[in-house]
Amino acid sequence: MSRTPLVQRIAEWLIRAACRRLPADVRAERCREWAAELPAILDDQSVRLPFLRALRALSFCAGISRTARQLSRSARAGSRRARNSRWRTGAMRLRPPDVAARAVIGFISWLVIVLGVIALARTLHHPPGWLLRLGLALAAGFDAFCLVDIARAAQVRYLPKWAWAIICLIQTPGGGILYLSIGHIGRGRPVPPGEAKP
Amino acid sequence: MKLTAPLQRVLRVMIADPSALHYGYDLMKAAKLPSGTLYPMLARLQQDGLVDSEWEAQREDAGGRPPRKFYRLTAEGLRVARLELAQASSPARARRVRHGATRPAPGSTQ
Protein backbone atom coordinates (compact mmCIF):
# COMPACT_ATOMS: atom_id res chain seq x y z
CA MET A 1 0.00 0.00 0.00
CA SER A 2 1.81 3.09 -1.21
CA ARG A 3 -0.54 5.71 0.15
CA THR A 4 -3.19 5.89 2.80
CA PRO A 5 -6.70 5.44 1.42
CA LEU A 6 -8.95 8.49 1.49
CA VAL A 7 -11.48 6.88 3.83
CA GLN A 8 -8.76 6.12 6.31
CA ARG A 9 -7.52 9.67 6.24
CA ILE A 10 -11.05 11.00 6.76
CA ALA A 11 -11.60 8.55 9.59
CA GLU A 12 -8.29 9.48 11.21
CA TRP A 13 -9.27 13.11 11.03
CA LEU A 14 -12.63 12.33 12.67
CA ILE A 15 -10.90 10.42 15.44
CA ARG A 16 -8.46 13.26 16.05
CA ALA A 17 -11.40 15.67 16.24
CA ALA A 18 -13.17 13.40 18.74
CA CYS A 19 -10.01 13.04 20.83
CA ARG A 20 -9.81 16.79 21.33
CA ARG A 21 -12.55 16.45 23.91
CA LEU A 22 -10.46 14.08 26.01
CA PRO A 23 -8.32 15.18 28.95
CA ALA A 24 -4.82 16.04 27.74
CA ASP A 25 -3.08 13.25 29.62
CA VAL A 26 -4.87 10.44 27.78
CA ARG A 27 -5.54 12.20 24.47
CA ALA A 28 -2.51 11.11 22.45
CA GLU A 29 -2.64 7.48 23.55
CA ARG A 30 -6.37 7.12 22.88
CA CYS A 31 -5.97 8.76 19.50
CA ARG A 32 -3.19 6.31 18.61
CA GLU A 33 -5.21 3.34 19.85
CA TRP A 34 -8.30 4.16 17.83
CA ALA A 35 -6.44 5.15 14.69
CA ALA A 36 -4.60 1.81 14.82
CA GLU A 37 -7.94 -0.04 14.60
CA LEU A 38 -8.76 1.60 11.28
CA PRO A 39 -6.50 -0.53 9.04
CA ALA A 40 -8.00 -3.64 10.66
CA ILE A 41 -11.52 -2.45 9.83
CA LEU A 42 -10.66 -1.38 6.30
CA ASP A 43 -8.86 -4.66 5.55
CA ASP A 44 -11.46 -6.86 7.22
CA GLN A 45 -11.92 -9.57 4.60
CA SER A 46 -15.08 -10.89 6.25
CA VAL A 47 -16.84 -7.83 4.87
CA ARG A 48 -16.86 -8.38 1.14
CA LEU A 49 -17.56 -4.94 -0.32
CA PRO A 50 -14.99 -2.16 0.15
CA PHE A 51 -17.87 0.28 0.38
CA LEU A 52 -19.31 -1.52 3.40
CA ARG A 53 -15.89 -1.60 5.03
CA ALA A 54 -15.61 2.14 4.57
CA LEU A 55 -19.07 2.57 6.08
CA ARG A 56 -18.01 0.44 9.01
CA ALA A 57 -14.91 2.58 9.55
CA LEU A 58 -17.03 5.73 9.58
CA SER A 59 -19.55 4.29 12.00
CA PHE A 60 -16.58 3.25 14.17
CA CYS A 61 -15.60 6.93 14.22
CA ALA A 62 -19.11 7.94 15.23
CA GLY A 63 -18.89 5.55 18.17
CA ILE A 64 -15.46 6.93 19.06
CA SER A 65 -16.95 10.40 19.15
CA ARG A 66 -19.62 9.20 21.59
CA THR A 67 -16.96 7.45 23.63
CA ALA A 68 -14.81 10.56 23.83
CA ARG A 69 -17.80 12.59 25.00
CA GLN A 70 -18.59 10.06 27.71
CA LEU A 71 -15.00 9.75 28.86
CA SER A 72 -14.56 13.50 29.07
CA ARG A 73 -17.80 13.77 31.03
CA SER A 74 -16.70 11.22 33.60
CA ALA A 75 -13.23 12.81 33.78
CA ARG A 76 -14.88 16.17 34.48
CA ALA A 77 -17.07 14.63 37.16
CA GLY A 78 -13.90 13.25 38.75
CA SER A 79 -12.11 16.58 38.77
CA ARG A 80 -15.10 18.69 39.80
CA ARG A 81 -14.09 18.74 43.41
CA ALA A 82 -10.58 19.90 42.55
CA ARG A 83 -11.94 22.63 40.31
CA ASN A 84 -14.43 23.82 42.91
CA SER A 85 -11.65 24.39 45.38
CA ARG A 86 -9.59 26.22 42.77
CA TRP A 87 -12.43 28.60 42.07
CA ARG A 88 -12.92 29.41 45.68
CA THR A 89 -9.33 30.48 46.09
CA GLY A 90 -9.18 33.92 44.57
CA ALA A 91 -9.49 33.02 40.92
CA MET A 92 -13.14 33.96 41.38
CA ARG A 93 -12.20 37.58 41.73
CA LEU A 94 -10.80 37.65 38.22
CA ARG A 95 -13.98 36.52 36.60
CA PRO A 96 -16.51 39.38 36.55
CA PRO A 97 -14.24 42.05 34.98
CA ASP A 98 -13.07 39.42 32.54
CA VAL A 99 -16.61 38.73 31.36
CA ALA A 100 -17.48 42.43 31.31
CA ALA A 101 -14.44 43.21 29.18
CA ARG A 102 -15.33 40.48 26.74
CA ALA A 103 -18.92 41.75 26.53
CA VAL A 104 -17.70 45.31 25.83
CA ILE A 105 -15.31 44.11 23.13
CA GLY A 106 -18.12 42.06 21.63
CA PHE A 107 -20.52 44.99 21.67
CA ILE A 108 -17.96 47.32 20.08
CA SER A 109 -17.21 44.92 17.24
CA TRP A 110 -20.94 44.43 16.69
CA LEU A 111 -21.39 48.23 16.58
CA VAL A 112 -18.54 48.61 14.09
CA ILE A 113 -20.05 46.00 11.81
CA VAL A 114 -23.58 47.45 11.96
CA LEU A 115 -22.36 51.03 11.43
CA GLY A 116 -20.18 49.82 8.57
CA VAL A 117 -23.14 48.14 6.92
CA ILE A 118 -25.31 51.26 7.37
CA ALA A 119 -22.56 53.53 5.98
CA LEU A 120 -22.09 51.21 3.02
CA ALA A 121 -25.83 51.15 2.35
CA ARG A 122 -25.95 54.98 2.43
CA THR A 123 -23.09 55.52 0.02
CA LEU A 124 -24.39 52.91 -2.40
CA HIS A 125 -28.10 53.47 -2.99
CA HIS A 126 -28.19 50.54 -5.32
CA PRO A 127 -25.54 48.15 -4.14
CA PRO A 128 -24.36 45.84 -6.89
CA GLY A 129 -25.59 42.26 -6.74
CA TRP A 130 -22.19 40.75 -6.08
CA LEU A 131 -21.81 42.86 -2.95
CA LEU A 132 -25.14 41.65 -1.57
CA ARG A 133 -24.21 38.10 -2.38
CA LEU A 134 -20.80 38.54 -0.78
CA GLY A 135 -22.46 39.95 2.34
CA LEU A 136 -24.93 37.08 2.51
CA ALA A 137 -22.14 34.56 2.02
CA LEU A 138 -20.09 36.18 4.79
CA ALA A 139 -23.10 36.18 7.12
CA ALA A 140 -23.91 32.55 6.34
CA GLY A 141 -20.26 31.59 6.77
CA PHE A 142 -20.07 33.34 10.13
CA ASP A 143 -23.29 31.68 11.29
CA ALA A 144 -22.00 28.31 10.19
CA PHE A 145 -18.70 28.93 11.99
CA CYS A 146 -20.52 29.80 15.22
CA LEU A 147 -22.87 26.83 14.98
CA VAL A 148 -20.01 24.43 14.34
CA ASP A 149 -18.13 25.93 17.25
CA ILE A 150 -21.16 25.46 19.51
CA ALA A 151 -21.71 21.93 18.31
CA ARG A 152 -18.08 20.94 18.86
CA ALA A 153 -17.61 22.64 22.21
CA ALA A 154 -17.76 20.26 25.16
CA GLN A 155 -19.53 22.98 27.12
CA VAL A 156 -20.60 26.57 26.70
CA ARG A 157 -21.12 29.30 29.25
CA TYR A 158 -24.29 30.66 30.91
CA LEU A 159 -26.89 29.29 28.45
CA PRO A 160 -27.48 25.82 27.08
CA LYS A 161 -26.08 25.08 23.65
CA TRP A 162 -29.43 25.21 21.86
CA ALA A 163 -30.12 28.69 23.24
CA TRP A 164 -26.79 29.97 21.92
CA ALA A 165 -27.53 28.38 18.55
CA ILE A 166 -30.86 30.22 18.33
CA ILE A 167 -29.25 33.50 19.40
CA CYS A 168 -26.58 33.10 16.72
CA LEU A 169 -29.22 32.49 14.06
CA ILE A 170 -31.75 35.21 14.85
CA GLN A 171 -29.32 38.12 15.17
CA THR A 172 -26.75 37.31 12.58
CA PRO A 173 -23.58 39.14 13.31
CA GLY A 174 -24.59 40.22 16.84
CA GLY A 175 -25.65 36.86 18.21
CA GLY A 176 -22.53 35.16 16.95
CA ILE A 177 -20.28 37.88 18.33
CA LEU A 178 -22.11 37.69 21.66
CA TYR A 179 -21.59 33.96 21.73
CA LEU A 180 -17.91 34.16 20.84
CA SER A 181 -17.23 36.91 23.36
CA ILE A 182 -19.24 35.49 26.29
CA GLY A 183 -20.56 32.00 25.69
CA HIS A 184 -17.49 30.45 24.12
CA ILE A 185 -15.13 28.62 26.46
CA GLY A 186 -11.57 28.90 25.27
CA ARG A 187 -9.25 25.95 25.42
CA GLY A 188 -7.50 25.47 28.73
CA ARG A 189 -9.58 28.14 30.40
CA PRO A 190 -11.06 26.96 33.69
CA VAL A 191 -14.74 27.63 34.13
CA PRO A 192 -16.64 27.62 37.41
CA PRO A 193 -19.05 24.70 37.41
CA GLY A 194 -22.15 26.85 37.82
CA GLU A 195 -21.52 28.68 34.57
CA ALA A 196 -20.76 25.82 32.24
CA LYS A 197 -23.80 24.47 30.45
CA PRO A 198 -23.97 21.30 28.39
CA MET B 1 -21.04 -3.19 38.66
CA LYS B 2 -24.38 -3.61 36.95
CA LEU B 3 -24.40 -6.52 34.55
CA THR B 4 -26.09 -5.09 31.48
CA ALA B 5 -26.72 -7.19 28.40
CA PRO B 6 -23.84 -5.63 26.38
CA LEU B 7 -21.47 -6.07 29.31
CA GLN B 8 -22.53 -9.70 29.55
CA ARG B 9 -21.72 -10.22 25.88
CA VAL B 10 -18.27 -8.67 26.25
CA LEU B 11 -17.46 -10.73 29.34
CA ARG B 12 -18.59 -13.92 27.61
CA VAL B 13 -16.31 -13.21 24.67
CA MET B 14 -13.35 -12.43 26.91
CA ILE B 15 -13.96 -15.39 29.21
CA ALA B 16 -14.17 -17.78 26.25
CA ASP B 17 -10.42 -17.32 25.80
CA PRO B 18 -8.96 -15.40 28.73
CA SER B 19 -5.39 -15.56 27.48
CA ALA B 20 -6.17 -14.28 23.96
CA LEU B 21 -5.34 -10.74 22.90
CA HIS B 22 -8.67 -9.01 22.40
CA TYR B 23 -8.38 -6.04 20.07
CA GLY B 24 -11.08 -3.40 20.11
CA TYR B 25 -12.42 -4.13 16.65
CA ASP B 26 -12.39 -7.90 17.20
CA LEU B 27 -14.31 -7.45 20.44
CA MET B 28 -16.82 -5.24 18.63
CA LYS B 29 -17.37 -7.96 16.05
CA ALA B 30 -17.48 -10.85 18.49
CA ALA B 31 -19.78 -9.14 20.96
CA LYS B 32 -21.74 -7.40 18.17
CA LEU B 33 -21.43 -4.03 19.84
CA PRO B 34 -20.83 -0.59 18.33
CA SER B 35 -17.63 1.20 19.29
CA GLY B 36 -19.66 3.81 21.19
CA THR B 37 -20.81 1.13 23.63
CA LEU B 38 -17.70 -1.01 23.80
CA TYR B 39 -15.01 1.56 24.51
CA PRO B 40 -16.74 3.37 27.41
CA MET B 41 -17.40 -0.07 28.88
CA LEU B 42 -13.76 -1.11 28.53
CA ALA B 43 -12.68 2.17 30.10
CA ARG B 44 -14.95 1.51 33.08
CA LEU B 45 -13.75 -2.07 33.45
CA GLN B 46 -10.18 -0.87 33.26
CA GLN B 47 -10.84 1.74 35.93
CA ASP B 48 -12.24 -0.97 38.19
CA GLY B 49 -9.14 -3.08 37.60
CA LEU B 50 -11.05 -5.90 35.90
CA VAL B 51 -9.41 -5.43 32.52
CA ASP B 52 -5.99 -4.24 31.51
CA SER B 53 -4.65 -3.16 28.17
CA GLU B 54 -1.30 -3.30 26.49
CA TRP B 55 0.26 -2.26 23.22
CA GLU B 56 1.17 -5.13 20.96
CA ALA B 57 4.77 -5.47 19.88
CA GLN B 58 5.52 -4.05 16.45
CA ARG B 59 5.38 -6.99 14.05
CA GLU B 60 7.78 -7.51 11.16
CA ASP B 61 4.99 -8.38 8.73
CA ALA B 62 2.79 -5.47 9.74
CA GLY B 63 3.48 -3.61 6.52
CA GLY B 64 3.85 -0.23 8.15
CA ARG B 65 0.73 -0.61 10.25
CA PRO B 66 0.80 1.02 13.66
CA PRO B 67 0.77 -1.32 16.69
CA ARG B 68 -2.68 -1.95 18.17
CA LYS B 69 -3.82 -2.05 21.73
CA PHE B 70 -5.32 -5.19 23.15
CA TYR B 71 -7.42 -5.88 26.22
CA ARG B 72 -7.31 -8.81 28.63
CA LEU B 73 -9.16 -9.75 31.80
CA THR B 74 -7.08 -9.43 34.92
CA ALA B 75 -7.11 -12.26 37.46
CA GLU B 76 -9.62 -10.30 39.49
CA GLY B 77 -11.62 -9.59 36.33
CA LEU B 78 -11.73 -13.26 35.45
CA ARG B 79 -13.01 -14.12 38.92
CA VAL B 80 -15.66 -11.39 38.93
CA ALA B 81 -16.75 -12.17 35.39
CA ARG B 82 -17.18 -15.87 36.11
CA LEU B 83 -19.18 -15.10 39.23
CA GLU B 84 -21.39 -12.51 37.56
CA LEU B 85 -22.08 -14.64 34.51
CA ALA B 86 -22.89 -17.66 36.65
CA GLN B 87 -25.33 -15.59 38.66
CA ALA B 88 -26.83 -14.11 35.54
CA SER B 89 -27.48 -17.54 34.06
CA SER B 90 -29.46 -18.63 37.11
CA PRO B 91 -31.51 -15.63 38.21
CA ALA B 92 -33.29 -17.47 41.02
CA ARG B 93 -29.99 -18.38 42.61
CA ALA B 94 -28.71 -14.86 42.18
CA ARG B 95 -31.75 -13.50 44.00
CA ARG B 96 -31.16 -15.84 46.88
CA VAL B 97 -27.51 -14.86 47.06
CA ARG B 98 -28.42 -11.20 47.11
CA HIS B 99 -30.93 -11.67 49.87
CA GLY B 100 -28.45 -13.61 51.92
CA ALA B 101 -30.58 -16.73 52.20
CA THR B 102 -28.48 -19.79 52.76
CA ARG B 103 -31.17 -22.41 52.72
CA PRO B 104 -31.48 -24.20 49.36
CA ALA B 105 -34.80 -23.89 47.59
CA PRO B 106 -37.09 -26.92 47.91
CA GLY B 107 -36.24 -29.53 45.35
CA SER B 108 -32.93 -27.99 44.34
CA THR B 109 -30.90 -30.55 46.25
CA GLN B 110 -31.10 -34.31 46.19
Coordinates of C-alpha atoms in Angstrom, one line a residue:
Chain A
M1 CA 0.0 0.0 0.0
S2 CA 1.8 3.1 -1.2
R3 CA -0.5 5.7 0.1
T4 CA -3.2 5.9 2.8
P5 CA -6.7 5.4 1.4
L6 CA -8.9 8.5 1.5
V7 CA -11.5 6.9 3.8
Q8 CA -8.8 6.1 6.3
R9 CA -7.5 9.7 6.2
I10 CA -11.0 11.0 6.8
A11 CA -11.6 8.5 9.6
E12 CA -8.3 9.5 11.2
W13 CA -9.3 13.1 11.0
L14 CA -12.6 12.3 12.7
I15 CA -10.9 10.4 15.4
R16 CA -8.5 13.3 16.0
A17 CA -11.4 15.7 16.2
A18 CA -13.2 13.4 18.7
C19 CA -10.0 13.0 20.8
R20 CA -9.8 16.8 21.3
R21 CA -12.5 16.5 23.9
L22 CA -10.5 14.1 26.0
P23 CA -8.3 15.2 28.9
A24 CA -4.8 16.0 27.7
D25 CA -3.1 13.2 29.6
V26 CA -4.9 10.4 27.8
R27 CA -5.5 12.2 24.5
A28 CA -2.5 11.1 22.5
E29 CA -2.6 7.5 23.5
R30 CA -6.4 7.1 22.9
C31 CA -6.0 8.8 19.5
R32 CA -3.2 6.3 18.6
E33 CA -5.2 3.3 19.9
W34 CA -8.3 4.2 17.8
A35 CA -6.4 5.2 14.7
A36 CA -4.6 1.8 14.8
E37 CA -7.9 0.0 14.6
L38 CA -8.8 1.6 11.3
P39 CA -6.5 -0.5 9.0
A40 CA -8.0 -3.6 10.7
I41 CA -11.5 -2.5 9.8
L42 CA -10.7 -1.4 6.3
D43 CA -8.9 -4.7 5.5
D44 CA -11.5 -6.9 7.2
Q45 CA -11.9 -9.6 4.6
S46 CA -15.1 -10.9 6.3
V47 CA -16.8 -7.8 4.9
R48 CA -16.9 -8.4 1.1
L49 CA -17.6 -4.9 -0.3
P50 CA -15.0 -2.2 0.2
F51 CA -17.9 0.3 0.4
L52 CA -19.3 -1.5 3.4
R53 CA -15.9 -1.6 5.0
A54 CA -15.6 2.1 4.6
L55 CA -19.1 2.6 6.1
R56 CA -18.0 0.4 9.0
A57 CA -14.9 2.6 9.6
L58 CA -17.0 5.7 9.6
S59 CA -19.5 4.3 12.0
F60 CA -16.6 3.3 14.2
C61 CA -15.6 6.9 14.2
A62 CA -19.1 7.9 15.2
G63 CA -18.9 5.6 18.2
I64 CA -15.5 6.9 19.1
S65 CA -16.9 10.4 19.1
R66 CA -19.6 9.2 21.6
T67 CA -17.0 7.4 23.6
A68 CA -14.8 10.6 23.8
R69 CA -17.8 12.6 25.0
Q70 CA -18.6 10.1 27.7
L71 CA -15.0 9.7 28.9
S72 CA -14.6 13.5 29.1
R73 CA -17.8 13.8 31.0
S74 CA -16.7 11.2 33.6
A75 CA -13.2 12.8 33.8
R76 CA -14.9 16.2 34.5
A77 CA -17.1 14.6 37.2
G78 CA -13.9 13.3 38.7
S79 CA -12.1 16.6 38.8
R80 CA -15.1 18.7 39.8
R81 CA -14.1 18.7 43.4
A82 CA -10.6 19.9 42.5
R83 CA -11.9 22.6 40.3
N84 CA -14.4 23.8 42.9
S85 CA -11.7 24.4 45.4
R86 CA -9.6 26.2 42.8
W87 CA -12.4 28.6 42.1
R88 CA -12.9 29.4 45.7
T89 CA -9.3 30.5 46.1
G90 CA -9.2 33.9 44.6
A91 CA -9.5 33.0 40.9
M92 CA -13.1 34.0 41.4
R93 CA -12.2 37.6 41.7
L94 CA -10.8 37.6 38.2
R95 CA -14.0 36.5 36.6
P96 CA -16.5 39.4 36.6
P97 CA -14.2 42.0 35.0
D98 CA -13.1 39.4 32.5
V99 CA -16.6 38.7 31.4
A100 CA -17.5 42.4 31.3
A101 CA -14.4 43.2 29.2
R102 CA -15.3 40.5 26.7
A103 CA -18.9 41.8 26.5
V104 CA -17.7 45.3 25.8
I105 CA -15.3 44.1 23.1
G106 CA -18.1 42.1 21.6
F107 CA -20.5 45.0 21.7
I108 CA -18.0 47.3 20.1
S109 CA -17.2 44.9 17.2
W110 CA -20.9 44.4 16.7
L111 CA -21.4 48.2 16.6
V112 CA -18.5 48.6 14.1
I113 CA -20.1 46.0 11.8
V114 CA -23.6 47.4 12.0
L115 CA -22.4 51.0 11.4
G116 CA -20.2 49.8 8.6
V117 CA -23.1 48.1 6.9
I118 CA -25.3 51.3 7.4
A119 CA -22.6 53.5 6.0
L120 CA -22.1 51.2 3.0
A121 CA -25.8 51.2 2.4
R122 CA -25.9 55.0 2.4
T123 CA -23.1 55.5 0.0
L124 CA -24.4 52.9 -2.4
H125 CA -28.1 53.5 -3.0
H126 CA -28.2 50.5 -5.3
P127 CA -25.5 48.2 -4.1
P128 CA -24.4 45.8 -6.9
G129 CA -25.6 42.3 -6.7
W130 CA -22.2 40.7 -6.1
L131 CA -21.8 42.9 -2.9
L132 CA -25.1 41.7 -1.6
R133 CA -24.2 38.1 -2.4
L134 CA -20.8 38.5 -0.8
G135 CA -22.5 39.9 2.3
L136 CA -24.9 37.1 2.5
A137 CA -22.1 34.6 2.0
L138 CA -20.1 36.2 4.8
A139 CA -23.1 36.2 7.1
A140 CA -23.9 32.6 6.3
G141 CA -20.3 31.6 6.8
F142 CA -20.1 33.3 10.1
D143 CA -23.3 31.7 11.3
A144 CA -22.0 28.3 10.2
F145 CA -18.7 28.9 12.0
C146 CA -20.5 29.8 15.2
L147 CA -22.9 26.8 15.0
V148 CA -20.0 24.4 14.3
D149 CA -18.1 25.9 17.3
I150 CA -21.2 25.5 19.5
A151 CA -21.7 21.9 18.3
R152 CA -18.1 20.9 18.9
A153 CA -17.6 22.6 22.2
A154 CA -17.8 20.3 25.2
Q155 CA -19.5 23.0 27.1
V156 CA -20.6 26.6 26.7
R157 CA -21.1 29.3 29.2
Y158 CA -24.3 30.7 30.9
L159 CA -26.9 29.3 28.4
P160 CA -27.5 25.8 27.1
K161 CA -26.1 25.1 23.6
W162 CA -29.4 25.2 21.9
A163 CA -30.1 28.7 23.2
W164 CA -26.8 30.0 21.9
A165 CA -27.5 28.4 18.6
I166 CA -30.9 30.2 18.3
I167 CA -29.2 33.5 19.4
C168 CA -26.6 33.1 16.7
L169 CA -29.2 32.5 14.1
I170 CA -31.7 35.2 14.9
Q171 CA -29.3 38.1 15.2
T172 CA -26.8 37.3 12.6
P173 CA -23.6 39.1 13.3
G174 CA -24.6 40.2 16.8
G175 CA -25.7 36.9 18.2
G176 CA -22.5 35.2 16.9
I177 CA -20.3 37.9 18.3
L178 CA -22.1 37.7 21.7
Y179 CA -21.6 34.0 21.7
L180 CA -17.9 34.2 20.8
S181 CA -17.2 36.9 23.4
I182 CA -19.2 35.5 26.3
G183 CA -20.6 32.0 25.7
H184 CA -17.5 30.4 24.1
I185 CA -15.1 28.6 26.5
G186 CA -11.6 28.9 25.3
R187 CA -9.2 25.9 25.4
G188 CA -7.5 25.5 28.7
R189 CA -9.6 28.1 30.4
P190 CA -11.1 27.0 33.7
V191 CA -14.7 27.6 34.1
P192 CA -16.6 27.6 37.4
P193 CA -19.0 24.7 37.4
G194 CA -22.2 26.8 37.8
E195 CA -21.5 28.7 34.6
A196 CA -20.8 25.8 32.2
K197 CA -23.8 24.5 30.4
P198 CA -24.0 21.3 28.4
Chain B
M1 CA -21.0 -3.2 38.7
K2 CA -24.4 -3.6 37.0
L3 CA -24.4 -6.5 34.5
T4 CA -26.1 -5.1 31.5
A5 CA -26.7 -7.2 28.4
P6 CA -23.8 -5.6 26.4
L7 CA -21.5 -6.1 29.3
Q8 CA -22.5 -9.7 29.6
R9 CA -21.7 -10.2 25.9
V10 CA -18.3 -8.7 26.2
L11 CA -17.5 -10.7 29.3
R12 CA -18.6 -13.9 27.6
V13 CA -16.3 -13.2 24.7
M14 CA -13.3 -12.4 26.9
I15 CA -14.0 -15.4 29.2
A16 CA -14.2 -17.8 26.3
D17 CA -10.4 -17.3 25.8
P18 CA -9.0 -15.4 28.7
S19 CA -5.4 -15.6 27.5
A20 CA -6.2 -14.3 24.0
L21 CA -5.3 -10.7 22.9
H22 CA -8.7 -9.0 22.4
Y23 CA -8.4 -6.0 20.1
G24 CA -11.1 -3.4 20.1
Y25 CA -12.4 -4.1 16.6
D26 CA -12.4 -7.9 17.2
L27 CA -14.3 -7.4 20.4
M28 CA -16.8 -5.2 18.6
K29 CA -17.4 -8.0 16.0
A30 CA -17.5 -10.9 18.5
A31 CA -19.8 -9.1 21.0
K32 CA -21.7 -7.4 18.2
L33 CA -21.4 -4.0 19.8
P34 CA -20.8 -0.6 18.3
S35 CA -17.6 1.2 19.3
G36 CA -19.7 3.8 21.2
T37 CA -20.8 1.1 23.6
L38 CA -17.7 -1.0 23.8
Y39 CA -15.0 1.6 24.5
P40 CA -16.7 3.4 27.4
M41 CA -17.4 -0.1 28.9
L42 CA -13.8 -1.1 28.5
A43 CA -12.7 2.2 30.1
R44 CA -14.9 1.5 33.1
L45 CA -13.8 -2.1 33.4
Q46 CA -10.2 -0.9 33.3
Q47 CA -10.8 1.7 35.9
D48 CA -12.2 -1.0 38.2
G49 CA -9.1 -3.1 37.6
L50 CA -11.0 -5.9 35.9
V51 CA -9.4 -5.4 32.5
D52 CA -6.0 -4.2 31.5
S53 CA -4.7 -3.2 28.2
E54 CA -1.3 -3.3 26.5
W55 CA 0.3 -2.3 23.2
E56 CA 1.2 -5.1 21.0
A57 CA 4.8 -5.5 19.9
Q58 CA 5.5 -4.1 16.4
R59 CA 5.4 -7.0 14.1
E60 CA 7.8 -7.5 11.2
D61 CA 5.0 -8.4 8.7
A62 CA 2.8 -5.5 9.7
G63 CA 3.5 -3.6 6.5
G64 CA 3.8 -0.2 8.1
R65 CA 0.7 -0.6 10.3
P66 CA 0.8 1.0 13.7
P67 CA 0.8 -1.3 16.7
R68 CA -2.7 -1.9 18.2
K69 CA -3.8 -2.1 21.7
F70 CA -5.3 -5.2 23.1
Y71 CA -7.4 -5.9 26.2
R72 CA -7.3 -8.8 28.6
L73 CA -9.2 -9.7 31.8
T74 CA -7.1 -9.4 34.9
A75 CA -7.1 -12.3 37.5
E76 CA -9.6 -10.3 39.5
G77 CA -11.6 -9.6 36.3
L78 CA -11.7 -13.3 35.5
R79 CA -13.0 -14.1 38.9
V80 CA -15.7 -11.4 38.9
A81 CA -16.8 -12.2 35.4
R82 CA -17.2 -15.9 36.1
L83 CA -19.2 -15.1 39.2
E84 CA -21.4 -12.5 37.6
L85 CA -22.1 -14.6 34.5
A86 CA -22.9 -17.7 36.7
Q87 CA -25.3 -15.6 38.7
A88 CA -26.8 -14.1 35.5
S89 CA -27.5 -17.5 34.1
S90 CA -29.5 -18.6 37.1
P91 CA -31.5 -15.6 38.2
A92 CA -33.3 -17.5 41.0
R93 CA -30.0 -18.4 42.6
A94 CA -28.7 -14.9 42.2
R95 CA -31.7 -13.5 44.0
R96 CA -31.2 -15.8 46.9
V97 CA -27.5 -14.9 47.1
R98 CA -28.4 -11.2 47.1
H99 CA -30.9 -11.7 49.9
G100 CA -28.4 -13.6 51.9
A101 CA -30.6 -16.7 52.2
T102 CA -28.5 -19.8 52.8
R103 CA -31.2 -22.4 52.7
P104 CA -31.5 -24.2 49.4
A105 CA -34.8 -23.9 47.6
P106 CA -37.1 -26.9 47.9
G107 CA -36.2 -29.5 45.3
S108 CA -32.9 -28.0 44.3
T109 CA -30.9 -30.5 46.2
Q110 CA -31.1 -34.3 46.2

